[in-house]
XYZ file of C-alpha atoms in Angstrom:
581
model
C -0.285 0.003 -0.184
C 1.640 3.071 -1.035
C 0.172 7.004 -0.309
C 1.758 10.663 -1.640
C 4.719 11.596 0.283
C 4.109 14.719 1.984
C 6.995 17.008 0.217
C 9.071 19.543 2.765
C 12.196 19.183 1.649
C 11.685 20.472 -2.151
C 10.836 16.732 -4.070
C 8.556 18.788 -6.763
C 11.921 19.931 -8.738
C 11.806 16.202 -9.335
C 8.670 16.364 -11.553
C 8.894 14.427 -14.806
C 11.979 12.856 -14.250
C 11.901 10.717 -11.136
C 7.986 9.932 -9.304
C 7.515 9.593 -5.375
C 5.655 8.274 -2.752
C 5.825 6.995 0.917
C 6.388 2.477 1.046
C 4.635 1.842 4.774
C 6.306 5.263 6.216
C 9.815 4.905 4.321
C 10.025 7.797 1.200
C 10.478 6.067 -1.589
C 11.790 7.454 -5.400
C 11.329 5.489 -8.530
C 11.631 5.757 -12.422
C 11.541 3.708 -15.108
C 15.248 1.765 -16.002
C 16.062 1.103 -19.981
C 16.455 -3.028 -18.883
C 14.486 -6.047 -17.766
C 16.234 -5.972 -14.485
C 15.093 -3.977 -11.717
C 17.504 -2.480 -8.757
C 16.709 -0.976 -5.341
C 18.628 0.736 -2.610
C 17.395 0.890 1.293
C 19.175 3.998 2.881
C 19.432 4.951 6.673
C 20.974 7.802 7.809
C 22.989 6.030 10.052
C 27.079 5.472 10.013
C 30.232 4.925 11.206
C 30.249 8.697 11.932
C 27.755 7.361 14.302
C 29.126 5.543 16.538
C 31.883 5.766 19.156
C 35.389 4.585 19.400
C 34.645 1.816 21.449
C 31.461 0.771 19.548
C 32.617 1.258 15.925
C 31.593 -1.551 13.914
C 27.927 -1.817 15.172
C 26.519 -0.329 11.804
C 28.701 -2.722 9.970
C 27.887 -4.956 11.961
C 23.896 -5.239 11.584
C 24.567 -4.871 8.066
C 26.341 -8.329 8.443
C 23.502 -9.576 9.845
C 20.641 -8.528 8.522
C 22.098 -10.408 5.119
C 22.757 -13.539 6.577
C 19.957 -15.434 5.866
C 19.564 -14.606 2.331
C 22.372 -16.985 1.649
C 24.161 -17.794 -1.405
C 22.606 -16.626 -3.965
C 22.728 -15.928 -7.845
C 21.184 -12.458 -7.220
C 23.836 -9.525 -7.341
C 23.122 -7.560 -3.787
C 25.058 -6.170 -1.591
C 25.922 -4.127 2.075
C 27.218 -0.445 2.572
C 28.489 1.232 5.488
C 29.504 4.305 5.219
C 30.667 7.290 7.027
C 27.034 8.925 7.164
C 24.780 6.238 5.918
C 24.198 2.610 5.473
C 23.284 0.813 1.829
C 20.903 -2.354 1.160
C 21.197 -2.635 -2.723
C 19.803 -5.539 -5.286
C 19.343 -5.954 -8.872
C 17.262 -8.838 -10.267
C 13.353 -9.449 -11.383
C 11.306 -7.695 -9.547
C 9.967 -10.038 -7.452
C 13.798 -11.316 -6.848
C 13.963 -7.576 -5.308
C 10.817 -7.509 -3.772
C 11.756 -11.139 -1.704
C 15.292 -9.278 -0.916
C 13.979 -6.101 0.404
C 11.705 -8.195 2.500
C 13.999 -10.250 3.914
C 16.563 -7.311 4.509
C 13.475 -5.784 6.794
C 12.460 -9.025 8.691
C 16.236 -9.312 8.962
C 16.624 -5.916 11.047
C 13.957 -6.569 12.879
C 15.015 -9.683 14.516
C 18.868 -10.351 13.958
C 19.779 -13.526 13.975
C 22.067 -13.352 17.278
C 23.491 -16.579 17.136
C 25.790 -15.437 14.421
C 27.225 -12.631 16.283
C 30.322 -13.445 16.847
C 31.011 -15.356 13.885
C 30.177 -12.018 12.190
C 32.348 -10.031 14.537
C 35.236 -12.451 13.566
C 34.664 -11.937 9.728
C 34.226 -7.895 10.275
C 38.065 -7.979 12.195
C 39.148 -10.431 9.748
C 37.813 -8.204 6.326
C 39.388 -5.253 8.057
C 42.975 -6.764 7.842
C 42.768 -7.831 4.373
C 41.735 -4.158 3.739
C 44.095 -2.169 4.753
C 44.352 1.566 4.903
C 45.472 3.544 2.179
C 46.972 6.352 1.193
C 44.504 8.885 2.455
C 43.188 6.572 6.033
C 44.985 8.792 8.540
C 43.921 12.310 7.141
C 40.081 11.476 8.560
C 42.009 11.231 12.116
C 44.221 14.000 12.187
C 41.048 15.984 11.152
C 38.332 15.310 13.490
C 40.240 12.678 15.964
C 38.603 9.972 17.344
C 35.222 10.234 16.788
C 32.529 11.194 14.359
C 34.036 11.535 10.943
C 37.321 10.484 12.464
C 36.328 7.375 13.262
C 37.131 5.281 9.411
C 40.709 5.437 10.075
C 40.455 3.440 13.215
C 39.886 -0.128 13.709
C 36.542 -1.530 14.043
C 36.864 -1.151 18.120
C 33.306 -2.927 18.795
C 34.120 -5.952 17.057
C 35.378 -7.509 20.305
C 32.990 -6.572 22.763
C 29.443 -5.457 21.801
C 26.691 -7.467 23.323
C 23.587 -8.985 21.105
C 21.271 -6.017 23.527
C 23.747 -3.162 22.546
C 23.397 -4.339 18.775
C 19.272 -4.354 18.916
C 19.158 -1.655 20.346
C 21.117 -0.244 17.833
C 19.345 -2.097 14.546
C 15.602 -0.611 16.232
C 16.857 3.093 17.249
C 18.583 3.979 14.017
C 17.397 1.038 11.507
C 13.434 2.275 11.313
C 11.250 3.789 8.303
C 11.673 7.359 9.440
C 15.290 7.137 9.124
C 15.209 5.474 5.764
C 14.905 6.234 1.927
C 13.870 3.996 -0.715
C 14.753 3.990 -4.576
C 13.592 1.672 -7.241
C 13.823 1.745 -11.056
C 10.746 1.075 -11.614
C 8.045 2.925 -13.184
C 5.684 1.508 -10.176
C 6.475 0.415 -6.944
C 6.029 -3.589 -6.947
C 2.955 -5.495 -5.319
C 3.850 -7.146 -2.457
C 6.758 -5.313 -0.420
C 6.195 -6.016 3.452
C 9.098 -3.607 4.949
C 7.574 -3.042 8.504
C 10.458 -1.401 9.809
C 9.700 0.151 13.005
C 8.750 4.193 13.361
C 11.602 6.445 14.823
C 13.092 9.666 13.661
C 15.482 11.131 11.222
C 18.690 11.351 12.318
C 20.725 14.317 11.334
C 24.096 13.878 10.088
C 26.952 14.010 12.758
C 28.510 17.194 13.171
C 31.826 17.674 12.653
C 34.448 17.763 15.021
C 37.637 18.829 14.959
C 41.443 18.292 16.153
C 43.010 20.630 13.997
C 44.113 24.084 15.834
C 44.636 25.799 12.771
C 44.985 25.360 8.714
C 46.098 25.105 6.662
C 48.415 22.259 8.462
C 50.488 19.486 7.483
C 51.160 15.612 8.700
C 54.108 13.684 7.801
C 53.519 10.069 5.570
C 55.783 7.781 4.339
C 54.804 5.719 1.711
C 55.581 8.123 -1.096
C 52.493 9.861 -1.258
C 50.895 12.701 -1.612
C 47.494 13.874 -0.218
C 45.135 16.477 0.861
C 41.899 16.940 1.996
C 39.901 20.240 2.599
C 36.449 20.466 3.861
C 33.789 22.759 1.013
C 30.713 24.162 1.946
C 28.172 22.407 -0.688
C 27.494 24.158 -4.379
C 27.947 23.564 -7.858
C 31.069 25.059 -8.448
C 32.797 23.586 -5.556
C 32.405 20.617 -7.512
C 33.876 22.339 -10.235
C 36.568 23.652 -8.759
C 38.003 19.915 -7.967
C 37.654 18.914 -11.464
C 39.830 22.016 -12.201
C 42.107 21.246 -9.446
C 42.125 17.084 -10.266
C 43.491 18.385 -14.632
C 45.576 21.393 -13.130
C 47.785 18.241 -11.376
C 47.662 15.546 -14.188
C 48.874 18.473 -16.507
C 52.121 19.353 -13.816
C 52.343 16.560 -11.606
C 52.055 13.755 -14.636
C 52.493 15.066 -18.566
C 54.882 18.462 -17.990
C 56.793 17.454 -15.290
C 56.450 13.200 -15.412
C 56.615 13.354 -11.558
C 53.521 11.311 -10.847
C 51.183 8.588 -12.440
C 48.442 9.046 -10.191
C 47.145 12.694 -10.104
C 43.593 13.161 -9.522
C 40.696 15.047 -7.274
C 37.444 14.165 -6.253
C 34.492 16.304 -4.560
C 32.355 13.797 -2.024
C 29.598 15.100 -0.078
C 29.904 14.427 3.473
C 26.446 15.661 5.143
C 23.807 18.212 3.806
C 25.740 21.528 4.055
C 29.356 20.297 3.521
C 32.167 18.225 1.230
C 34.968 16.758 1.070
C 37.954 17.949 -1.487
C 40.772 15.089 -1.840
C 43.640 15.705 -3.948
C 45.951 12.920 -4.211
C 49.500 12.052 -6.500
C 51.785 9.126 -5.762
C 55.642 9.272 -6.511
C 59.015 7.626 -6.515
C 60.919 7.772 -3.323
C 63.785 10.027 -5.594
C 60.870 12.412 -6.886
C 59.127 13.331 -3.429
C 60.649 17.223 -3.446
C 59.425 17.645 -6.797
C 56.284 15.836 -6.209
C 55.094 17.795 -3.145
C 56.402 21.021 -4.534
C 54.714 21.084 -8.043
C 51.368 20.236 -5.685
C 51.413 23.137 -3.966
C 52.334 24.815 -6.552
C 48.880 23.837 -7.799
C 46.966 24.331 -5.778
C 48.628 28.214 -4.673
C 47.651 29.058 -8.343
C 44.302 28.412 -8.551
C 44.331 30.010 -5.074
C 46.259 33.082 -6.355
C 43.373 33.140 -9.169
C 45.221 32.019 -11.968
C 42.832 29.937 -13.199
C 42.221 30.037 -16.944
C 38.585 30.004 -18.795
C 39.595 27.607 -20.751
C 39.856 25.032 -17.787
C 36.340 26.271 -16.482
C 35.043 25.529 -20.060
C 36.166 22.202 -20.074
C 35.383 21.111 -16.560
C 32.139 22.608 -17.692
C 31.225 21.391 -20.818
C 31.873 17.892 -19.277
C 29.800 17.879 -16.744
C 26.547 19.322 -18.789
C 27.399 15.764 -21.125
C 25.432 13.770 -17.777
C 22.548 15.028 -18.675
C 22.639 14.085 -22.329
C 22.112 10.399 -21.619
C 18.697 8.424 -22.534
C 18.718 7.042 -18.780
C 18.938 10.150 -16.537
C 16.735 9.636 -14.160
C 17.767 6.447 -13.385
C 21.252 7.181 -13.209
C 21.053 9.876 -10.603
C 18.057 7.791 -8.437
C 20.716 6.994 -5.690
C 22.135 10.826 -5.889
C 18.593 12.493 -5.157
C 17.947 9.487 -2.710
C 20.940 10.705 -0.414
C 20.213 13.727 -0.557
C 16.216 13.229 0.629
C 18.655 11.516 3.347
C 21.032 13.627 4.258
C 18.715 16.633 3.922
C 20.421 18.353 0.765
C 18.305 21.215 -1.488
C 17.259 18.833 -4.227
C 18.072 20.645 -7.708
C 16.036 19.695 -11.483
C 18.352 18.776 -14.136
C 17.505 22.088 -15.432
C 18.797 24.243 -12.357
C 21.751 22.205 -12.224
C 22.646 23.307 -16.059
C 21.929 26.868 -14.736
C 23.948 26.777 -12.107
C 26.693 25.385 -13.973
C 26.414 27.800 -16.519
C 26.719 30.248 -14.130
C 30.065 29.175 -12.549
C 33.251 31.843 -13.064
C 36.256 32.029 -12.687
C 35.811 34.219 -10.068
C 33.734 31.221 -7.970
C 36.426 29.022 -8.306
C 39.125 31.444 -6.843
C 36.915 31.680 -4.325
C 36.306 28.117 -3.683
C 40.413 27.632 -4.305
C 40.942 30.314 -1.092
C 38.376 27.975 0.718
C 40.369 24.645 -0.241
C 43.915 26.233 0.852
C 42.212 27.231 3.791
C 40.699 24.543 5.144
C 43.884 22.297 3.937
C 45.770 19.194 5.670
C 47.673 17.373 2.896
C 49.818 14.559 4.066
C 53.168 14.680 2.526
C 56.420 12.675 2.557
C 60.297 13.726 3.928
C 60.164 17.314 4.331
C 57.692 19.590 5.867
C 55.950 22.148 3.947
C 55.801 24.931 6.384
C 57.729 26.789 3.427
C 54.537 27.271 2.000
C 52.516 28.422 4.813
C 51.207 24.847 6.335
C 51.372 24.480 10.530
C 52.566 21.027 11.051
C 49.474 19.392 12.804
C 50.040 18.907 17.018
C 52.582 16.780 18.029
C 52.209 16.379 21.337
C 48.910 17.942 23.746
C 49.120 21.237 25.401
C 49.085 20.164 29.137
C 50.106 16.810 31.201
C 48.466 15.814 34.516
C 50.028 15.347 37.605
C 49.802 11.830 39.648
C 52.336 9.146 40.475
C 55.257 8.887 37.886
C 56.645 5.481 36.365
C 59.685 5.628 34.788
C 60.075 3.905 31.303
C 62.529 0.642 31.604
C 63.960 1.186 27.998
C 64.488 4.931 27.706
C 65.353 7.517 31.333
C 63.635 10.416 28.836
C 60.255 8.436 28.639
C 58.009 7.786 32.221
C 54.455 7.280 32.855
C 52.298 9.344 34.394
C 48.976 8.280 36.251
C 46.626 10.444 37.594
C 43.547 11.422 39.026
C 42.290 13.345 35.811
C 44.149 11.384 33.201
C 47.086 10.203 31.778
C 50.468 11.413 30.355
C 53.156 10.176 28.649
C 56.205 12.355 29.310
C 58.417 12.293 25.705
C 61.483 13.912 24.553
C 58.589 15.490 21.964
C 56.355 16.523 24.837
C 53.279 15.376 26.725
C 50.778 12.533 25.423
C 48.036 13.403 27.532
C 44.387 11.287 27.517
C 41.956 12.993 29.981
C 39.519 10.325 31.590
C 36.160 12.741 30.683
C 37.801 13.011 26.948
C 38.444 9.097 26.838
C 37.177 8.155 23.442
C 38.102 4.121 24.431
C 40.470 2.129 26.525
C 41.227 -1.519 25.583
C 42.307 -3.659 28.635
C 44.024 -6.631 28.581
C 43.920 -9.400 30.972
C 47.983 -9.276 31.735
C 47.092 -5.505 33.134
C 47.892 -3.539 29.614
C 45.750 -0.348 29.162
C 45.390 1.388 25.915
C 43.513 4.946 26.343
C 42.882 6.815 23.316
C 41.381 10.586 23.405
C 38.663 12.793 21.465
C 41.584 14.623 19.729
C 43.370 10.998 18.581
C 46.349 11.329 20.948
C 46.915 7.807 23.104
C 49.005 6.502 25.476
C 49.070 2.713 26.010
C 50.235 1.640 29.513
C 52.211 -1.483 29.524
C 53.245 -2.627 33.514
C 56.622 -4.637 31.696
C 57.616 -1.224 30.500
C 56.871 0.885 33.199
C 58.167 1.225 36.772
C 55.689 0.883 39.377
C 52.623 -0.042 37.596
C 51.394 -2.469 40.275
C 47.685 -4.114 39.508
C 46.423 -1.156 42.083
C 47.893 1.238 39.961
C 45.815 -0.122 37.074
C 42.900 -0.804 39.474
C 42.437 3.052 39.914
C 43.107 3.861 36.188
C 40.271 1.235 35.851
C 37.975 2.626 38.093
C 38.243 6.483 36.568
C 37.522 5.301 33.098
C 34.097 5.446 32.270
C 32.782 2.252 32.025
C 31.356 2.871 28.638
C 34.774 3.671 27.275
C 36.127 0.243 27.774
C 36.762 -2.301 25.107
C 37.813 -5.868 26.377
C 40.120 -7.498 24.710
C 41.724 -11.485 24.446
C 44.467 -12.275 26.788
C 47.557 -12.405 24.803
C 50.457 -15.158 24.384
C 53.240 -14.261 26.608
C 56.262 -13.886 23.379
C 53.087 -11.053 22.348
C 53.887 -8.969 25.595
C 56.461 -6.571 25.340
C 59.588 -6.820 27.261
C 62.036 -3.822 27.754
C 64.518 -4.139 25.233
C 68.210 -5.035 27.102
C 71.175 -2.510 26.751
C 74.386 -3.826 24.903
C 76.126 -4.907 27.602
C 79.278 -2.591 29.217
C 82.756 -3.376 28.416
C 83.892 -5.707 31.751
C 85.204 -3.470 34.450
C 87.648 -4.594 37.014
C 88.081 -8.058 35.298
C 89.571 -9.564 31.915
C 86.771 -9.700 29.704
C 86.913 -10.688 26.406
C 86.844 -7.271 24.935
C 90.341 -6.946 27.142
C 91.761 -9.354 26.173
C 91.263 -8.607 22.521
C 93.084 -5.590 22.994
C 95.767 -7.214 25.156
C 96.203 -10.019 22.021
C 96.242 -5.863 19.724
C 99.109 -5.056 21.945
C 101.358 -8.162 20.939
C 100.941 -8.364 17.617
C 101.114 -4.532 16.154
C 104.466 -3.993 17.491
C 105.610 -7.469 16.345
C 104.161 -5.900 13.057
C 106.261 -2.621 13.041
C 109.254 -4.181 13.805
C 108.661 -6.364 10.959
C 107.930 -3.372 8.807
C 110.551 -2.013 9.680
C 113.638 -4.324 9.328
C 111.975 -5.259 5.863
C 112.588 -1.183 4.667
C 116.258 -1.300 5.899
C 116.792 -3.954 3.910
C 114.855 -2.486 0.855
C 116.738 0.489 0.915
C 119.886 -0.817 1.904
C 120.097 -3.202 -0.770
C 119.132 -0.439 -3.392
C 122.010 1.394 -2.314
C 124.531 -1.773 -2.328
C 123.752 -1.779 -6.211
C 124.036 1.646 -6.600
C 120.772 3.700 -6.812
C 118.987 5.590 -5.540
C 116.278 4.323 -3.052
C 112.917 5.874 -4.703
C 111.202 9.283 -2.722
C 107.984 7.471 -2.743
C 108.764 4.092 -2.018
C 110.673 5.411 1.250
C 108.395 8.007 2.874
C 105.744 5.392 2.169
C 107.286 2.571 4.331
C 107.761 5.785 6.665
C 104.185 6.304 6.773
C 103.020 3.075 7.878
C 106.005 2.206 10.210
C 104.753 5.660 11.888
C 100.823 4.630 11.625
C 101.748 1.090 13.181
C 103.379 2.698 15.739
C 100.008 4.817 16.363
C 97.631 2.096 16.346
C 99.978 0.294 19.090
C 99.967 3.294 20.993
C 96.168 3.293 20.820
C 95.288 -0.573 21.340
C 97.604 -0.275 24.851
C 94.920 2.485 25.702
C 92.032 0.741 24.968
C 93.516 -2.702 26.362
C 93.596 -0.679 30.129
C 90.338 1.188 29.736
C 88.974 -2.528 29.102
C 90.746 -3.606 32.336
C 89.896 -0.624 34.273
């Protein structure tokens, strides 16, 4: 059963291109596709950025559990968990699509909790094989260990989430009021039985910041140059991303030959903002050239040196997408996502008009925004010379409490206090306050790893610091909020770190192995010196007896080597005395 959808978010802009209604309370967009098969997508406004570090992975876990009962099938389907949304996607016949969507919603209503531990392990295996990629640290440094920064972290919740937590998350986030459905069909198929519980539409998470100032930079060691900026969502910003990508490709690949990949991308983050990502790779010997060329390309655009031809080329390419015969079908997912996030909708005519209205001056303004909010990861040297500030490498303050010196480095100490923990290092303190703790993992052997909302982390290893007793660890446990604690499995003895042993000092007060070595040299070198002196005298005398003048070069060489042997003998004797004490 379907009813007309009340239109508070501008769905009328899609009239004539995409139809809209509701299906059991879920806003639904649909339009006919060109093929015999039907595709559908069920969006939910929940993703990784809605989680905490301690529960990270809970959305992904719900997605896996909801799909489990579908089992093996030739049907093309999948699930995806992004920062701000979760998507269940399927392609098949109309009957297959209906059966699939009904099964997904039935799974969400009654998650198979007997599969919980198995799916946790599957997610950990998936994470281990996925890898981070060159972009992964940037979200952490920009946002910290919360919100949009959680995409840089492992899914810690896969170790500790309980059935009740997972059920509650599914029941409050995967609701009909927090969903949008799209279907490539000229009608809503019969037989849909979605039946999700009522709830509320969740706004996208507010962005946090771990950067006191931008533009900023961090160091990377993989040879990639990566930049992200946060821009207000606009047609001009989308055009600028393409202009920047073309500039990087021209300067770094075509002209300089420094990079193979040089590109830029524009991706919506929430209703009001998008993320600009630019990337270039390099060989080790070309890294400085790539960094310089990369920064120069962005600086040129920031200075307003943008050719009209650059704008025209990008605009022409973007306008061509409106010439596709299945425009409505192709744009269904992006329109559905805009409805989900609450972003204003533009009809194709409105978007064309905005594209045609973009000027070089608009791109100049976007370039300034991109520069001002930039965070760049560079290999090798920093980019202070270009006006970027190194992102904070230490915390602004330390806590007071019991001090536990490192067993490995006299310059390092751990402080456990009533307000938090601090690791004192030569580069400054690293502090995690209990009231700003994103997560603390615990091990049965007493190890604790605390991560703050700002992304700084302190690991407490009783084996590596003096005086970290069971009582000190218990006090630490009592101070950290229970919702931040993530128990981890026991480690084998080989996995527990031990202090690195310093190299043994030379024997003092007795004749050790090194003392015997110097003694042997003291005996050997004088013998060699005497033998060489005798040989030299013989050679020179023999030349004189034959009536020939000894060569000056050879004579000087004999004398130089003799003096060297005598000097080495003296040095060996001093070292022998030191070794014996």
